[in-house]
Amino acid sequence: MAMIGLLEVFVAFLFFLVFKHFFLHKKSPGQPILKSWPVLGMLPGMLPHIPRIFDWTFEVLEATNLTFFFKGPWFSGTDMLFTADPRNIHHILSLNFGNYPKGPEFKKIFDVLGDGILSADLELWEDLRKSNHAIFHHPDFLKLSASSNTIKLKEGLVPFLDNAAHENIVIDLQDVFKRFMFDTSSISLTGYDPMSLSTEMPEVEYGEATETGEEAIYYRHFKPVFLWRLQNWLGIGLERKMKSSLVTVNRMFAKIISTRREEISRGEGEQLMDALTYYINVDTTKYKLLKPSNDTFIRDVAFSLLLAGRDTTSSVLTWFFWLLSKHPHVLTKIRQEINTKFNPTYLEKLVYLHAALYETMRLYPPVPFNHKSPLKSDVLPSGHKVKAESKIVICIYALGRMRSVWGEDALDFKPERWISESGELKHEPSYKFMAFNAGPRACLGKHLALQQMKIVAVELIQNYDFKFTEGHKIEAVPSIVLRIKNGLSVTVTKKM
Ligand code: HEM
């Protein structure tokens, strides 16, 4: 009884704090709240902003000179240092890379990735990185990747858009890009063609499963580990969906891996150049920590690669076409450039298109946050002390919008900022433009992704006009990948 009484008093006290915070605390207009409460820490100030965390971190970081320490509720393990300071980013991701792995907390939150490259650290990451680098630069892999783009453009995307134009139907452009990227990435990374982009628009179980997983992982960041693990075990809320999503993902990979192993045992693996086949046959004398005969390990490797390839590129293309609809003069300039300079074997000539894609990624980076956890205590260039094993969140989304980093027009969509006086693409250091990450863990698919996005952009801009549905609210889903909530509705017409 006494225990229940105590609990009631404690809950009443928490309610009082929240009530006082929302109704009695005077906020100065436009000022984000960072007040730290007893027991609850800064959580009450953050809670209402969790669905709009990207913009909130931008507002808070701009108001706090690019770095702030978030104090979570007592004993919840959710204390985090948020930073968008290029000096800190350079220090963490490059100069002192060895002291800043992703860390054990990251591995717990991203447990579904297993031992794939996106969650690995230290020696395992080194083996994965080197082997990944080798396959991503192999001419046969590059050929497979290029041919998957050409085929899916010709047999998937173009017929789909032609049909949508002919039937005058509303389509979700975001979904179309996700399907296109799923098919092309899956062919080059796993050798399997899911054929998800066709006029029939089949259900894509894998896509829905990964997106649910990405949202669940996002919310895990704000909960104590024991809580989301309990929810997962009991099958409650997003964690319940996460569990069934994982079954879907694992089923898909189990089928792909067993089919491939059978093909290889029949002697049919020689001509296959996809990443999955490469890892099944990987040289373990060179990469000692890789386990090619272990299906779980192969699943982890392939899953990380498919996530890295599919979700990012489709996100950029979606935000890019939406931004073009809001900035028709940019669209006109890209069209002029394509008409005067386009050469399919030399996409580098399309400097303005490249600049517009970079500008999209500056404002809407597909991976909005990056996590790090120091092995040893350290002092960051901003003067903030970080303890060993504490959590650091690099806010890539906020970084791209900082006036102190990008100038007073930081919030404007201006591809021109990327073009030098001599008409070339301007280089910005990766600790300032961090969409592809920075330092030794920089994105390995950057070149492939840019090629692919340019090919799709040229095809669509040359041949189609898109009309965006009026009144469609554009906002980002709270997730670990920046996607538009409810997609991007358009009608399409074919240019004569
Ligand atoms: C516009 C498209 C893309 C963007 C913006 C992007 C961005 C990123 C970012 C921010 C990271 C760091 C993730 C982290 O450490 O948590 C990363 C890592 C990585 N990306 Fe990309 N990526 C893109 C496309 C691709 C593609 C098409 C591939 C190829 C399949 C790819 C392969 C990888 C790999 C293998 C890593 C892990 C690197 C490592 O940890 O050493 N990415 N990417």
PDB file of C-alpha atoms in Angstrom, residues 232-386:
ATOM      1  CA  ASN A 232       9.385  -5.339 -28.363  1.00  0.00           C
ATOM      2  CA  TRP A 233       9.113  -8.411 -26.169  1.00  0.00           C
ATOM      3  CA  LEU A 234       5.463  -7.695 -25.310  1.00  0.00           C
ATOM      4  CA  GLY A 235       4.704  -6.759 -28.932  1.00  0.00           C
ATOM      5  CA  ILE A 236       3.379  -3.241 -28.273  1.00  0.00           C
ATOM      6  CA  GLY A 237       3.036  -0.256 -30.638  1.00  0.00           C
ATOM      7  CA  LEU A 238       5.736   0.388 -33.222  1.00  0.00           C
ATOM      8  CA  GLU A 239       7.915  -2.333 -31.712  1.00  0.00           C
ATOM      9  CA  ARG A 240       5.197  -4.868 -32.568  1.00  0.00           C
ATOM     10  CA  LYS A 241       5.274  -3.667 -36.178  1.00  0.00           C
ATOM     11  CA  MET A 242       9.068  -3.728 -36.066  1.00  0.00           C
ATOM     12  CA  LYS A 243       8.994  -7.402 -35.119  1.00  0.00           C
ATOM     13  CA  SER A 244       6.773  -8.393 -38.011  1.00  0.00           C
ATOM     14  CA  SER A 245       8.775  -6.181 -40.391  1.00  0.00           C
ATOM     15  CA  LEU A 246      11.893  -8.044 -39.414  1.00  0.00           C
ATOM     16  CA  VAL A 247      10.231 -11.352 -40.227  1.00  0.00           C
ATOM     17  CA  THR A 248       9.452 -10.014 -43.726  1.00  0.00           C
ATOM     18  CA  VAL A 249      12.982  -8.735 -44.294  1.00  0.00           C
ATOM     19  CA  ASN A 250      14.597 -11.932 -43.012  1.00  0.00           C
ATOM     20  CA  ARG A 251      12.291 -14.073 -45.139  1.00  0.00           C
ATOM     21  CA  MET A 252      13.249 -12.156 -48.267  1.00  0.00           C
ATOM     22  CA  PHE A 253      16.977 -12.425 -47.601  1.00  0.00           C
ATOM     23  CA  ALA A 254      16.776 -16.101 -46.599  1.00  0.00           C
ATOM     24  CA  LYS A 255      15.198 -16.879 -49.967  1.00  0.00           C
ATOM     25  CA  ILE A 256      17.710 -14.825 -51.946  1.00  0.00           C
ATOM     26  CA  ILE A 257      20.694 -16.313 -50.097  1.00  0.00           C
ATOM     27  CA  SER A 258      19.574 -19.940 -50.351  1.00  0.00           C
ATOM     28  CA  THR A 259      18.796 -19.538 -54.072  1.00  0.00           C
ATOM     29  CA  ARG A 260      22.223 -18.043 -54.663  1.00  0.00           C
ATOM     30  CA  ARG A 261      24.021 -20.767 -52.720  1.00  0.00           C
ATOM     31  CA  GLU A 262      22.189 -23.400 -54.791  1.00  0.00           C
ATOM     32  CA  GLU A 263      23.165 -21.647 -58.031  1.00  0.00           C
ATOM     33  CA  ILE A 264      26.766 -21.482 -56.925  1.00  0.00           C
ATOM     34  CA  SER A 265      26.807 -25.149 -55.924  1.00  0.00           C
ATOM     35  CA  ARG A 266      25.475 -25.990 -59.409  1.00  0.00           C
ATOM     36  CA  GLY A 267      28.472 -24.102 -60.821  1.00  0.00           C
ATOM     37  CA  GLU A 268      26.357 -21.174 -62.049  1.00  0.00           C
ATOM     38  CA  GLY A 269      27.980 -18.491 -59.905  1.00  0.00           C
ATOM     39  CA  GLU A 270      30.940 -17.667 -62.146  1.00  0.00           C
ATOM     40  CA  GLN A 271      29.270 -14.995 -64.214  1.00  0.00           C
ATOM     41  CA  LEU A 272      27.442 -13.304 -61.298  1.00  0.00           C
ATOM     42  CA  MET A 273      28.960  -9.978 -60.237  1.00  0.00           C
ATOM     43  CA  ASP A 274      26.464  -8.723 -57.647  1.00  0.00           C
ATOM     44  CA  ALA A 275      27.676  -7.812 -54.148  1.00  0.00           C
ATOM     45  CA  LEU A 276      25.925 -10.775 -52.486  1.00  0.00           C
ATOM     46  CA  THR A 277      27.731 -13.330 -54.675  1.00  0.00           C
ATOM     47  CA  TYR A 278      30.984 -11.496 -54.052  1.00  0.00           C
ATOM     48  CA  TYR A 279      30.520 -11.809 -50.279  1.00  0.00           C
ATOM     49  CA  ILE A 280      29.525 -15.475 -50.483  1.00  0.00           C
ATOM     50  CA  ASN A 281      32.824 -16.080 -52.266  1.00  0.00           C
ATOM     51  CA  VAL A 282      34.876 -13.484 -50.393  1.00  0.00           C
ATOM     52  CA  ASP A 283      38.557 -14.245 -49.724  1.00  0.00           C
ATOM     53  CA  THR A 284      38.805 -14.856 -45.965  1.00  0.00           C
ATOM     54  CA  THR A 285      42.603 -14.922 -46.031  1.00  0.00           C
ATOM     55  CA  LYS A 286      42.406 -11.243 -46.963  1.00  0.00           C
ATOM     56  CA  TYR A 287      39.356 -10.311 -44.871  1.00  0.00           C
ATOM     57  CA  LYS A 288      39.746 -12.451 -41.768  1.00  0.00           C
ATOM     58  CA  LEU A 289      36.653 -11.283 -39.879  1.00  0.00           C
ATOM     59  CA  LEU A 290      34.156 -11.925 -42.671  1.00  0.00           C
ATOM     60  CA  LYS A 291      32.059 -15.088 -42.491  1.00  0.00           C
ATOM     61  CA  PRO A 292      30.930 -16.017 -45.996  1.00  0.00           C
ATOM     62  CA  SER A 293      29.493 -19.401 -45.039  1.00  0.00           C
ATOM     63  CA  ASN A 294      27.280 -17.922 -42.323  1.00  0.00           C
ATOM     64  CA  ASP A 295      23.821 -16.987 -43.688  1.00  0.00           C
ATOM     65  CA  THR A 296      23.127 -14.499 -40.887  1.00  0.00           C
ATOM     66  CA  PHE A 297      26.337 -12.652 -41.634  1.00  0.00           C
ATOM     67  CA  ILE A 298      25.595 -12.578 -45.384  1.00  0.00           C
ATOM     68  CA  ARG A 299      22.079 -11.318 -44.603  1.00  0.00           C
ATOM     69  CA  ASP A 300      23.530  -8.518 -42.435  1.00  0.00           C
ATOM     70  CA  VAL A 301      25.959  -7.464 -45.153  1.00  0.00           C
ATOM     71  CA  ALA A 302      23.320  -7.464 -47.906  1.00  0.00           C
ATOM     72  CA  PHE A 303      20.646  -5.745 -45.788  1.00  0.00           C
ATOM     73  CA  SER A 304      22.955  -2.829 -44.893  1.00  0.00           C
ATOM     74  CA  LEU A 305      23.925  -2.358 -48.530  1.00  0.00           C
ATOM     75  CA  LEU A 306      20.338  -2.434 -49.771  1.00  0.00           C
ATOM     76  CA  LEU A 307      19.297   0.097 -47.137  1.00  0.00           C
ATOM     77  CA  ALA A 308      22.240   2.353 -48.018  1.00  0.00           C
ATOM     78  CA  GLY A 309      21.419   2.215 -51.717  1.00  0.00           C
ATOM     79  CA  ARG A 310      17.623   2.251 -51.965  1.00  0.00           C
ATOM     80  CA  ASP A 311      16.344   4.651 -49.340  1.00  0.00           C
ATOM     81  CA  THR A 312      18.885   7.432 -49.761  1.00  0.00           C
ATOM     82  CA  THR A 313      18.770   7.937 -53.512  1.00  0.00           C
ATOM     83  CA  SER A 314      14.970   7.720 -53.724  1.00  0.00           C
ATOM     84  CA  SER A 315      14.742  10.306 -50.945  1.00  0.00           C
ATOM     85  CA  VAL A 316      16.947  12.808 -52.814  1.00  0.00           C
ATOM     86  CA  LEU A 317      15.031  12.368 -56.082  1.00  0.00           C
ATOM     87  CA  THR A 318      11.724  12.981 -54.326  1.00  0.00           C
ATOM     88  CA  TRP A 319      12.825  16.192 -52.578  1.00  0.00           C
ATOM     89  CA  PHE A 320      14.576  17.296 -55.786  1.00  0.00           C
ATOM     90  CA  PHE A 321      11.429  17.105 -57.943  1.00  0.00           C
ATOM     91  CA  TRP A 322       9.394  18.790 -55.245  1.00  0.00           C
ATOM     92  CA  LEU A 323      11.945  21.632 -55.011  1.00  0.00           C
ATOM     93  CA  LEU A 324      11.893  22.003 -58.814  1.00  0.00           C
ATOM     94  CA  SER A 325       8.127  22.451 -58.677  1.00  0.00           C
ATOM     95  CA  LYS A 326       8.635  25.354 -56.244  1.00  0.00           C
ATOM     96  CA  HIS A 327      11.517  26.858 -58.282  1.00  0.00           C
ATOM     97  CA  PRO A 328      10.523  26.700 -61.954  1.00  0.00           C
ATOM     98  CA  HIS A 329      13.465  28.918 -62.973  1.00  0.00           C
ATOM     99  CA  VAL A 330      15.832  26.160 -61.753  1.00  0.00           C
ATOM    100  CA  LEU A 331      13.920  23.603 -63.821  1.00  0.00           C
ATOM    101  CA  THR A 332      14.217  25.860 -66.887  1.00  0.00           C
ATOM    102  CA  LYS A 333      17.960  26.205 -66.389  1.00  0.00           C
ATOM    103  CA  ILE A 334      18.417  22.441 -66.027  1.00  0.00           C
ATOM    104  CA  ARG A 335      16.406  21.908 -69.224  1.00  0.00           C
ATOM    105  CA  GLN A 336      18.576  24.418 -71.081  1.00  0.00           C
ATOM    106  CA  GLU A 337      21.710  22.680 -69.842  1.00  0.00           C
ATOM    107  CA  ILE A 338      20.423  19.251 -70.892  1.00  0.00           C
ATOM    108  CA  ASN A 339      19.487  20.600 -74.343  1.00  0.00           C
ATOM    109  CA  THR A 340      22.902  22.155 -74.933  1.00  0.00           C
ATOM    110  CA  LYS A 341      25.371  19.932 -73.093  1.00  0.00           C
ATOM    111  CA  PHE A 342      23.861  16.500 -72.573  1.00  0.00           C
ATOM    112  CA  ASN A 343      26.006  13.535 -73.481  1.00  0.00           C
ATOM    113  CA  PRO A 344      24.876  10.191 -71.988  1.00  0.00           C
ATOM    114  CA  THR A 345      28.457   8.943 -71.565  1.00  0.00           C
ATOM    115  CA  TYR A 346      29.664  12.134 -69.952  1.00  0.00           C
ATOM    116  CA  LEU A 347      27.171  13.242 -67.342  1.00  0.00           C
ATOM    117  CA  GLU A 348      29.856  15.382 -65.613  1.00  0.00           C
ATOM    118  CA  LYS A 349      29.109  18.143 -68.118  1.00  0.00           C
ATOM    119  CA  LEU A 350      25.770  18.748 -66.422  1.00  0.00           C
ATOM    120  CA  VAL A 351      27.231  21.040 -63.761  1.00  0.00           C
ATOM    121  CA  TYR A 352      24.013  22.911 -63.010  1.00  0.00           C
ATOM    122  CA  LEU A 353      22.075  19.665 -62.565  1.00  0.00           C
ATOM    123  CA  HIS A 354      24.821  18.441 -60.220  1.00  0.00           C
ATOM    124  CA  ALA A 355      24.618  21.708 -58.290  1.00  0.00           C
ATOM    125  CA  ALA A 356      20.825  21.404 -57.977  1.00  0.00           C
ATOM    126  CA  LEU A 357      21.176  17.855 -56.616  1.00  0.00           C
ATOM    127  CA  TYR A 358      23.797  18.991 -54.076  1.00  0.00           C
ATOM    128  CA  GLU A 359      21.589  21.887 -53.077  1.00  0.00           C
ATOM    129  CA  THR A 360      18.710  19.441 -52.520  1.00  0.00           C
ATOM    130  CA  MET A 361      20.956  17.289 -50.312  1.00  0.00           C
ATOM    131  CA  ARG A 362      22.199  20.302 -48.375  1.00  0.00           C
ATOM    132  CA  LEU A 363      18.629  21.158 -47.362  1.00  0.00           C
ATOM    133  CA  TYR A 364      17.194  17.639 -47.322  1.00  0.00           C
ATOM    134  CA  PRO A 365      19.995  15.149 -46.528  1.00  0.00           C
ATOM    135  CA  PRO A 366      18.500  11.614 -46.687  1.00  0.00           C
ATOM    136  CA  VAL A 367      20.424  10.596 -43.560  1.00  0.00           C
ATOM    137  CA  PRO A 368      19.666  13.497 -41.201  1.00  0.00           C
ATOM    138  CA  PHE A 369      21.712  12.366 -38.195  1.00  0.00           C
ATOM    139  CA  ASN A 370      24.982  10.568 -37.508  1.00  0.00           C
ATOM    140  CA  HIS A 371      25.918   8.959 -34.186  1.00  0.00           C
ATOM    141  CA  LYS A 372      29.228   8.662 -32.449  1.00  0.00           C
ATOM    142  CA  SER A 373      30.418   7.559 -29.039  1.00  0.00           C
ATOM    143  CA  PRO A 374      33.943   8.380 -27.831  1.00  0.00           C
ATOM    144  CA  LEU A 375      36.155   5.549 -26.587  1.00  0.00           C
ATOM    145  CA  LYS A 376      37.991   8.011 -24.306  1.00  0.00           C
ATOM    146  CA  SER A 377      36.855  11.320 -22.793  1.00  0.00           C
ATOM    147  CA  ASP A 378      37.692  14.299 -24.955  1.00  0.00           C
ATOM    148  CA  VAL A 379      37.209  18.044 -25.334  1.00  0.00           C
ATOM    149  CA  LEU A 380      35.666  19.169 -28.617  1.00  0.00           C
ATOM    150  CA  PRO A 381      36.906  22.274 -30.460  1.00  0.00           C
ATOM    151  CA  SER A 382      33.707  24.057 -29.328  1.00  0.00           C
ATOM    152  CA  GLY A 383      34.925  23.552 -25.731  1.00  0.00           C
ATOM    153  CA  HIS A 384      32.316  20.902 -24.841  1.00  0.00           C
ATOM    154  CA  LYS A 385      33.592  17.982 -22.796  1.00  0.00           C
ATOM    155  CA  VAL A 386      32.487  14.518 -23.850  1.00  0.00           C
TER     156      VAL A 386
END
